[in-house]
Each structure stands twice: as C-alpha cells, then as structure tokens.
CSV table of C-alpha atoms in Angstrom, one decimal:
chain,number,residue,atom,x,y,z
A,1,MET,CA,-76.9,-58.2,0.9
A,2,PRO,CA,-78.3,-56.2,4.1
A,3,GLU,CA,-81.4,-54.4,3.7
A,4,LEU,CA,-82.6,-51.4,5.0
A,5,PRO,CA,-83.6,-53.1,8.3
A,6,GLU,CA,-80.2,-54.2,8.7
A,7,VAL,CA,-78.7,-51.1,7.8
A,8,GLU,CA,-81.0,-49.3,10.2
A,9,THR,CA,-79.7,-51.2,13.2
A,10,VAL,CA,-76.0,-50.6,12.2
A,11,ARG,CA,-76.6,-47.1,12.3
A,12,ARG,CA,-78.2,-47.3,15.5
A,13,GLY,CA,-75.1,-48.9,16.7
A,14,LEU,CA,-72.8,-46.4,15.7
A,15,GLU,CA,-74.4,-43.0,16.5
A,16,PRO,CA,-73.5,-43.2,20.0
A,17,ALA,CA,-70.3,-43.3,19.5
A,18,MET,CA,-69.5,-41.4,16.3
A,19,VAL,CA,-72.2,-37.9,16.9
A,20,GLY,CA,-70.4,-35.3,18.2
A,21,ALA,CA,-66.8,-37.0,18.2
A,22,GLY,CA,-64.0,-35.6,16.3
A,23,ILE,CA,-61.9,-38.0,13.9
A,24,THR,CA,-58.7,-37.7,15.3
A,25,ALA,CA,-56.8,-40.0,12.9
A,26,VAL,CA,-57.5,-42.4,9.9
A,27,ASP,CA,-55.8,-45.8,9.2
A,28,GLN,CA,-56.9,-46.7,5.4
A,29,ARG,CA,-55.1,-50.2,4.6
A,30,ARG,CA,-55.5,-50.5,1.4
A,31,PRO,CA,-56.4,-48.3,-1.9
A,32,ASP,CA,-60.0,-49.5,-2.6
A,33,LEU,CA,-63.0,-51.6,-1.8
A,34,ARG,CA,-65.4,-52.2,-4.5
A,35,PHE,CA,-64.6,-48.9,-5.7
A,36,PRO,CA,-61.3,-47.0,-5.4
A,37,PHE,CA,-60.9,-44.3,-2.0
A,38,PRO,CA,-61.0,-40.8,-3.0
A,39,GLU,CA,-57.9,-39.3,-3.2
A,40,ARG,CA,-56.2,-38.1,0.2
A,41,PHE,CA,-59.4,-40.1,2.0
A,42,ALA,CA,-57.8,-40.5,5.1
A,43,GLU,CA,-56.2,-36.9,5.2
A,44,ARG,CA,-59.6,-35.2,4.2
A,45,LEU,CA,-61.2,-37.1,7.3
A,46,GLN,CA,-58.8,-36.4,10.5
A,47,GLY,CA,-59.9,-33.4,11.9
A,48,ARG,CA,-64.0,-33.7,10.9
A,49,GLU,CA,-66.1,-33.8,13.9
A,50,VAL,CA,-69.2,-36.3,13.2
A,51,VAL,CA,-72.2,-33.8,13.1
A,52,ALA,CA,-74.9,-36.6,12.7
A,53,LEU,CA,-75.0,-39.8,11.6
A,54,GLY,CA,-78.1,-40.6,8.9
A,55,ARG,CA,-79.6,-43.2,6.5
A,56,ARG,CA,-80.4,-42.9,2.7
A,57,ALA,CA,-82.2,-46.3,1.4
A,58,LYS,CA,-79.3,-48.9,2.2
A,59,TYR,CA,-76.3,-46.1,2.5
A,60,LEU,CA,-75.1,-44.8,5.8
A,61,MET,CA,-74.3,-40.9,5.7
A,62,ALA,CA,-71.9,-39.7,8.4
A,63,ASP,CA,-72.4,-35.9,8.2
A,64,LEU,CA,-69.2,-34.2,9.0
A,65,SER,CA,-68.0,-30.4,9.8
A,66,GLY,CA,-66.6,-29.0,7.0
A,67,GLY,CA,-69.2,-29.7,4.7
A,68,ASP,CA,-68.7,-33.3,3.7
A,69,ILE,CA,-70.9,-36.7,3.6
A,70,LEU,CA,-69.2,-39.6,4.5
A,71,VAL,CA,-71.1,-42.2,2.6
A,72,MET,CA,-70.9,-45.8,3.7
A,73,HIS,CA,-72.4,-48.7,2.1
A,74,LEU,CA,-71.7,-52.4,3.8
A,75,GLY,CA,-72.3,-54.7,0.3
A,76,MET,CA,-72.5,-58.0,1.4
A,77,THR,CA,-70.0,-58.9,4.6
A,78,GLY,CA,-69.5,-55.1,5.5
A,79,ARG,CA,-69.3,-54.9,9.5
A,80,PHE,CA,-68.4,-52.3,11.7
A,81,ILE,CA,-66.4,-53.0,15.0
A,82,VAL,CA,-67.1,-50.4,17.9
A,83,GLU,CA,-64.3,-50.4,20.6
A,84,GLU,CA,-65.3,-47.7,23.1
A,85,ALA,CA,-62.5,-46.1,25.4
A,86,GLY,CA,-62.8,-48.5,28.0
A,87,GLY,CA,-62.2,-51.5,25.7
A,88,ALA,CA,-65.7,-52.6,25.3
A,89,LEU,CA,-66.2,-54.0,21.6
A,90,ARG,CA,-69.6,-54.1,20.2
A,91,GLU,CA,-70.3,-55.3,16.6
A,92,PRO,CA,-73.9,-53.5,15.4
A,93,GLY,CA,-74.6,-55.8,12.7
A,94,ASP,CA,-72.0,-58.4,12.4
A,95,PHE,CA,-72.3,-61.7,9.8
A,96,TYR,CA,-71.9,-64.6,11.6
A,97,GLN,CA,-72.6,-67.0,9.0
A,98,GLU,CA,-69.0,-65.4,7.7
A,99,ALA,CA,-65.9,-66.6,9.4
A,100,GLY,CA,-65.7,-64.5,12.4
A,101,HIS,CA,-64.0,-61.2,12.8
A,102,ASN,CA,-60.6,-61.8,11.0
A,103,ALA,CA,-58.1,-58.7,11.5
A,104,ALA,CA,-56.5,-59.2,7.9
A,105,HIS,CA,-60.1,-57.9,6.5
A,106,ASP,CA,-59.9,-54.4,8.8
A,107,HIS,CA,-59.8,-52.2,6.0
A,108,VAL,CA,-60.5,-48.8,7.8
A,109,VAL,CA,-60.0,-47.5,11.2
A,110,PHE,CA,-61.7,-44.7,12.8
A,111,ARG,CA,-60.0,-43.6,15.8
A,112,LEU,CA,-62.5,-40.7,17.8
A,113,SER,CA,-61.8,-37.7,20.0
A,114,ASN,CA,-63.8,-39.4,23.0
A,115,GLY,CA,-61.4,-42.8,22.8
A,116,ALA,CA,-63.2,-45.1,20.6
A,117,ARG,CA,-62.0,-46.8,17.9
A,118,ILE,CA,-64.1,-47.9,14.4
A,119,THR,CA,-63.2,-50.5,12.6
A,120,TYR,CA,-64.6,-51.4,9.2
A,121,ASN,CA,-64.2,-55.1,8.2
A,122,ASP,CA,-65.3,-56.5,5.0
A,123,ALA,CA,-63.9,-59.9,4.0
A,124,ARG,CA,-65.6,-59.8,0.0
A,125,ARG,CA,-64.6,-56.0,-0.3
A,126,PHE,CA,-68.2,-55.4,-1.7
A,127,GLY,CA,-68.8,-52.3,0.5
A,128,PHE,CA,-67.3,-48.9,-0.4
A,129,MET,CA,-66.7,-45.3,1.1
A,130,THR,CA,-66.6,-42.0,-0.8
A,131,LEU,CA,-67.0,-38.4,0.2
A,132,VAL,CA,-69.6,-36.1,-1.2
A,133,PRO,CA,-70.0,-32.3,-0.7
A,134,ARG,CA,-73.6,-31.8,1.4
A,135,GLY,CA,-75.0,-29.8,-0.9
A,136,GLU,CA,-74.0,-31.8,-4.0
A,137,LEU,CA,-75.5,-35.1,-2.8
A,138,ASP,CA,-79.4,-34.9,-4.4
A,139,ALA,CA,-77.6,-34.8,-7.5
A,140,HIS,CA,-75.1,-37.5,-6.9
A,141,PRO,CA,-75.2,-40.3,-9.0
A,142,LEU,CA,-75.3,-42.7,-6.0
A,143,PHE,CA,-78.7,-40.9,-5.0
A,144,ARG,CA,-80.2,-38.8,-7.3
A,145,HIS,CA,-82.3,-41.6,-9.1
A,146,LEU,CA,-83.2,-43.1,-5.6
A,147,GLY,CA,-87.1,-43.3,-5.0
A,148,VAL,CA,-88.8,-42.3,-1.6
A,149,GLU,CA,-88.0,-43.4,1.8
A,150,PRO,CA,-90.6,-46.4,2.9
A,151,LEU,CA,-90.4,-45.3,6.5
A,152,GLY,CA,-91.2,-41.9,6.2
A,153,ASN,CA,-94.4,-40.3,6.5
A,154,SER,CA,-95.2,-39.9,2.2
A,155,LEU,CA,-95.5,-43.4,1.9
A,156,ASP,CA,-99.2,-43.5,1.8
A,157,GLY,CA,-102.0,-45.3,-0.4
A,158,ALA,CA,-101.8,-42.4,-2.9
A,159,LEU,CA,-98.1,-42.2,-3.3
A,160,VAL,CA,-97.9,-46.1,-4.3
A,161,ALA,CA,-100.6,-45.5,-6.6
A,162,ARG,CA,-98.8,-42.1,-8.3
A,163,LEU,CA,-95.8,-44.4,-8.6
A,164,PHE,CA,-97.5,-47.7,-9.9
A,165,ALA,CA,-100.2,-45.8,-12.3
A,166,GLY,CA,-99.7,-47.4,-16.0
A,167,ARG,CA,-97.0,-50.3,-14.9
A,168,LYS,CA,-97.7,-53.1,-16.2
A,169,THR,CA,-94.3,-55.0,-14.6
A,170,PRO,CA,-95.1,-57.6,-12.0
A,171,LEU,CA,-95.8,-55.6,-8.7
A,172,LYS,CA,-92.7,-57.5,-6.7
A,173,ALA,CA,-90.4,-55.7,-9.4
A,174,ALA,CA,-92.0,-52.6,-9.3
A,175,LEU,CA,-91.5,-52.5,-5.3
A,176,MET,CA,-88.1,-53.7,-5.7
A,177,ASP,CA,-87.2,-51.0,-8.4
A,178,GLN,CA,-85.0,-48.5,-6.1
A,179,ARG,CA,-86.2,-45.6,-8.1
A,180,LEU,CA,-89.5,-45.9,-7.2
A,181,ILE,CA,-89.3,-46.6,-3.0
A,182,ALA,CA,-85.9,-46.7,-2.0
A,183,GLY,CA,-84.6,-49.6,0.4
A,184,LEU,CA,-86.7,-52.3,-0.2
A,185,GLY,CA,-84.7,-55.8,-0.8
A,186,ASN,CA,-86.6,-59.5,-1.5
A,187,ILE,CA,-87.1,-60.4,2.0
A,188,TYR,CA,-89.1,-57.8,3.3
A,189,VAL,CA,-90.9,-57.4,-0.2
A,190,CYS,CA,-92.0,-60.9,0.2
A,191,GLU,CA,-93.2,-60.6,3.9
A,192,ALA,CA,-95.6,-56.9,3.1
A,193,LEU,CA,-97.0,-58.6,-0.6
A,194,HIS,CA,-98.2,-61.3,2.1
A,195,ARG,CA,-99.7,-59.1,4.6
A,196,ALA,CA,-101.3,-57.1,2.2
A,197,GLY,CA,-102.9,-60.0,0.4
A,198,LEU,CA,-101.3,-59.1,-3.1
A,199,SER,CA,-99.9,-61.6,-5.6
A,200,PRO,CA,-96.2,-60.8,-6.7
A,201,LEU,CA,-97.2,-61.4,-10.1
A,202,ARG,CA,-100.6,-59.1,-10.6
A,203,ALA,CA,-99.5,-55.6,-12.8
A,204,ALA,CA,-98.3,-52.9,-10.3
A,205,GLY,CA,-100.9,-51.0,-12.5
A,206,THR,CA,-103.6,-52.5,-10.9
A,207,LEU,CA,-102.8,-50.6,-7.3
A,208,ALA,CA,-104.5,-47.3,-9.3
A,209,THR,CA,-107.5,-46.7,-10.5
A,210,LYS,CA,-108.6,-45.7,-14.2
A,211,ALA,CA,-109.3,-42.3,-12.6
A,212,GLY,CA,-105.6,-42.4,-11.4
A,213,ARG,CA,-106.6,-42.4,-7.4
A,214,PRO,CA,-105.3,-45.4,-5.2
A,215,ALA,CA,-107.2,-48.6,-5.0
A,216,ALA,CA,-107.8,-50.4,-1.7
A,217,ALA,CA,-104.9,-52.3,-2.4
A,218,ALA,CA,-102.7,-49.7,-2.3
A,219,GLU,CA,-103.7,-48.5,1.1
A,220,ARG,CA,-103.4,-52.1,2.3
A,221,LEU,CA,-99.6,-52.3,0.7
A,222,ALA,CA,-98.2,-49.3,1.7
A,223,THR,CA,-99.5,-50.0,5.5
A,224,ALA,CA,-98.0,-53.5,5.1
A,225,ILE,CA,-94.5,-52.0,4.1
A,226,ARG,CA,-94.5,-49.7,6.7
A,227,ASP,CA,-95.4,-52.2,9.8
A,228,VAL,CA,-92.8,-55.0,8.6
A,229,LEU,CA,-89.9,-52.5,8.3
A,230,THR,CA,-90.7,-51.0,11.5
A,231,GLU,CA,-91.2,-54.2,13.6
A,232,ALA,CA,-87.9,-55.4,11.6
A,233,VAL,CA,-85.7,-52.5,12.8
A,234,ALA,CA,-87.2,-53.0,16.7
A,235,ALA,CA,-86.3,-56.4,16.5
A,236,GLY,CA,-82.9,-55.4,15.3
A,237,GLY,CA,-83.4,-56.7,11.8
A,238,SER,CA,-83.7,-60.2,9.9
A,239,THR,CA,-81.4,-62.8,11.6
A,240,LEU,CA,-81.4,-64.6,8.4
A,241,ARG,CA,-78.1,-63.2,7.9
A,242,ASP,CA,-77.3,-63.3,11.7
A,243,TYR,CA,-76.9,-59.7,11.9
A,244,MET,CA,-76.6,-58.5,15.9
A,245,LYS,CA,-77.8,-55.8,17.5
A,246,THR,CA,-75.9,-53.4,19.5
A,247,ASP,CA,-75.8,-54.9,22.7
A,248,GLY,CA,-74.9,-58.2,20.7
A,249,SER,CA,-78.1,-60.2,21.0
A,250,LEU,CA,-79.3,-61.5,17.6
A,251,GLY,CA,-82.2,-59.8,16.5
A,252,TYR,CA,-85.1,-61.8,16.2
A,253,PHE,CA,-87.8,-60.9,13.1
A,254,GLN,CA,-86.8,-63.9,11.5
A,255,HIS,CA,-88.7,-65.7,13.7
A,256,ALA,CA,-91.8,-63.5,12.8
A,257,PHE,CA,-91.5,-64.2,8.7
A,258,ARG,CA,-94.7,-65.5,7.7
A,259,VAL,CA,-93.7,-66.5,3.8
A,260,TYR,CA,-89.9,-66.1,2.9
A,261,ASP,CA,-88.1,-69.2,3.1
A,262,ARG,CA,-91.0,-71.2,4.4
A,263,GLU,CA,-91.6,-73.2,0.9
A,264,HIS,CA,-94.3,-75.4,1.7
A,265,ALA,CA,-95.1,-74.6,5.5
A,266,PRO,CA,-99.1,-74.0,5.9
A,267,CYS,CA,-100.0,-70.3,5.1
A,268,PRO,CA,-100.1,-68.5,8.3
A,269,THR,CA,-103.4,-66.1,7.2
A,270,PRO,CA,-106.0,-67.0,9.4
A,271,GLY,CA,-108.7,-69.1,7.3
A,272,CYS,CA,-106.4,-69.9,4.6
A,273,ARG,CA,-105.8,-73.0,3.7
A,274,GLY,CA,-103.2,-72.8,1.5
A,275,THR,CA,-99.3,-73.2,1.9
A,276,VAL,CA,-96.3,-71.2,0.9
A,277,ALA,CA,-94.9,-71.4,-2.3
A,278,ARG,CA,-91.8,-70.4,-3.9
A,279,LEU,CA,-91.1,-68.9,-7.5
A,280,VAL,CA,-88.1,-67.1,-9.3
A,281,GLN,CA,-88.8,-63.4,-10.5
A,282,SER,CA,-85.6,-61.6,-11.9
A,283,GLY,CA,-83.2,-64.4,-10.4
A,284,ARG,CA,-84.6,-63.5,-7.0
A,285,SER,CA,-86.8,-66.1,-5.1
A,286,THR,CA,-90.4,-65.2,-4.1
A,287,PHE,CA,-92.2,-66.6,-1.3
A,288,TRP,CA,-96.0,-66.3,-1.5
A,289,CYS,CA,-99.6,-68.2,-1.0
A,290,SER,CA,-101.4,-68.2,-4.4
A,291,GLN,CA,-104.7,-69.0,-1.9
A,292,CYS,CA,-105.2,-65.6,-0.3
A,293,GLN,CA,-102.6,-63.4,-2.7
A,294,ARG,CA,-104.6,-61.9,-5.4
C-alpha cells in the first residue's frame, strides 16, 4: 500500500491539472470500489470547481466549491492518469509492477473545464472515493481518530514524548498506530528508527522521562521521521512499488534505503560492524541493526 510520500507525489502531480478547474462531467463506470460510491456521486460533482487539493495521512482531498470534500484513497493499486488538453499523458504514482494500464480497470473519469481528463484506474479496486461536507470532515469516521501529521511543524520531541508516555507497546508498533501519528507506514518507520538509532523492540514509553519530558531519543526520532519523509517526497516517493514522479521518471529514494529490504547487508552506520537483520512484528517485516539500534 502506498505510504505518505507516494500519496504526496500523486497529489503534486494532480494539483496543476485539477486546482482551479471545474468538473464538467464524471463518467462513473461501476457502482463501487472497495465501498459503494455515494448516492448521485457523478451528479453531485458535476459543475463544481476544485478549489484546493490536499492530503491528510494517506488520503487525497479535493476541496470543492459548494462545500464538499472529495476524499480519495488509492488502496493497493489505485492510480490516476492525467490527459492534458493537448493529449499528453502523465501518470503521477504509477504501479509498474502491475500489468500496465489496462483500460478495463478505468473506473472513474473526470472531465475538467481546462480540457484535461483525469482517469482513476484500479485493478484490485481496494481504493475508494467518498464525499464529505467540509464542516463535518474532522468528525467523519475516516478522520476523527487520525493522529498528527508527521510532516507538520507540531511533530517534535516533546510531542513524541507526550504521545508515547506510559506505553509498553514496542516502539515500531506505536509508530504504526495511525491514531498517534498519521500516515507512517512500514518502510519509512524502519528507515526512521535506524536513523535515530532506536530499536523497534524497545518500549515506546522509554522515549519519555518519568517526569513526562522528552528523552534525547524522542528528539532524535522526531528529526529522523521528518527528514526521511521529506527526502522521500523530494525523490518522488519510494520506487519499491515503482512509483513515478509527475514527469514520468522514477523516484529514487529506494536507492537511499539504509535498512529496508536489505537483510544481511552491512549496517551503513559509520563505525558499526553489525548487519541488517529482519524480524516479524505484527505480521510485517522489520529491518534493523541490533548493534547500533538500542
């Protein structure tokens, strides 16, 4: 499933075509994806202008004139194909390991007032779209339990300490808990923990002192999370799933992975003689170095 940097790559690719344009027509080709579409979905979108295109955790959110938010989730294989007015095609966030662009999986087509056409293609149909009134977004079941944005200015050592204080759960599990920090996934959690020199097995509560203040480890972790995500977004997302940048070139962050999917490789930490190991936590592979991650 795409992680936060991949979704942000898609958002940045869609933004130039969508923002400021009106939706002149919607071709909805099936009644559902992972979930049924809202009633009168195509009709409710027609004639609306896309005022802004944002992201919350792994959700894309198109702010529409009239007060609704079009919420879109890519699922496992969802992608958008942008056909500009001149006929040029762009695929921000393409899964090349899938079977290519099969038009049989084109489920929704948005036609815009600027001449662009945006097609949502999803082979496995694990993605979904819904409409939420702007004033009800924070209370909506999809969003009301989401934690802080890891790329926001609020994520610092003090906040990490407050979130994790008293928690005995393993640190990696706490980082994957979307109710605490929203949008983090397996790849970038492994990378951030390695950068911070923190074991995925240590209790999350150890990042706070007995007085509830941030331990030095909390500051290191907050910095590592922001840095690894910022670098991944700049590179166009991880190429593990062969995501593409808007201009069609592959993202390159996979080549900068320190530990993810590098079992048995020498630890890249300067001076460390350890090797990257793999363990399974909550059914997911964790890659780490037991020598320098404590």
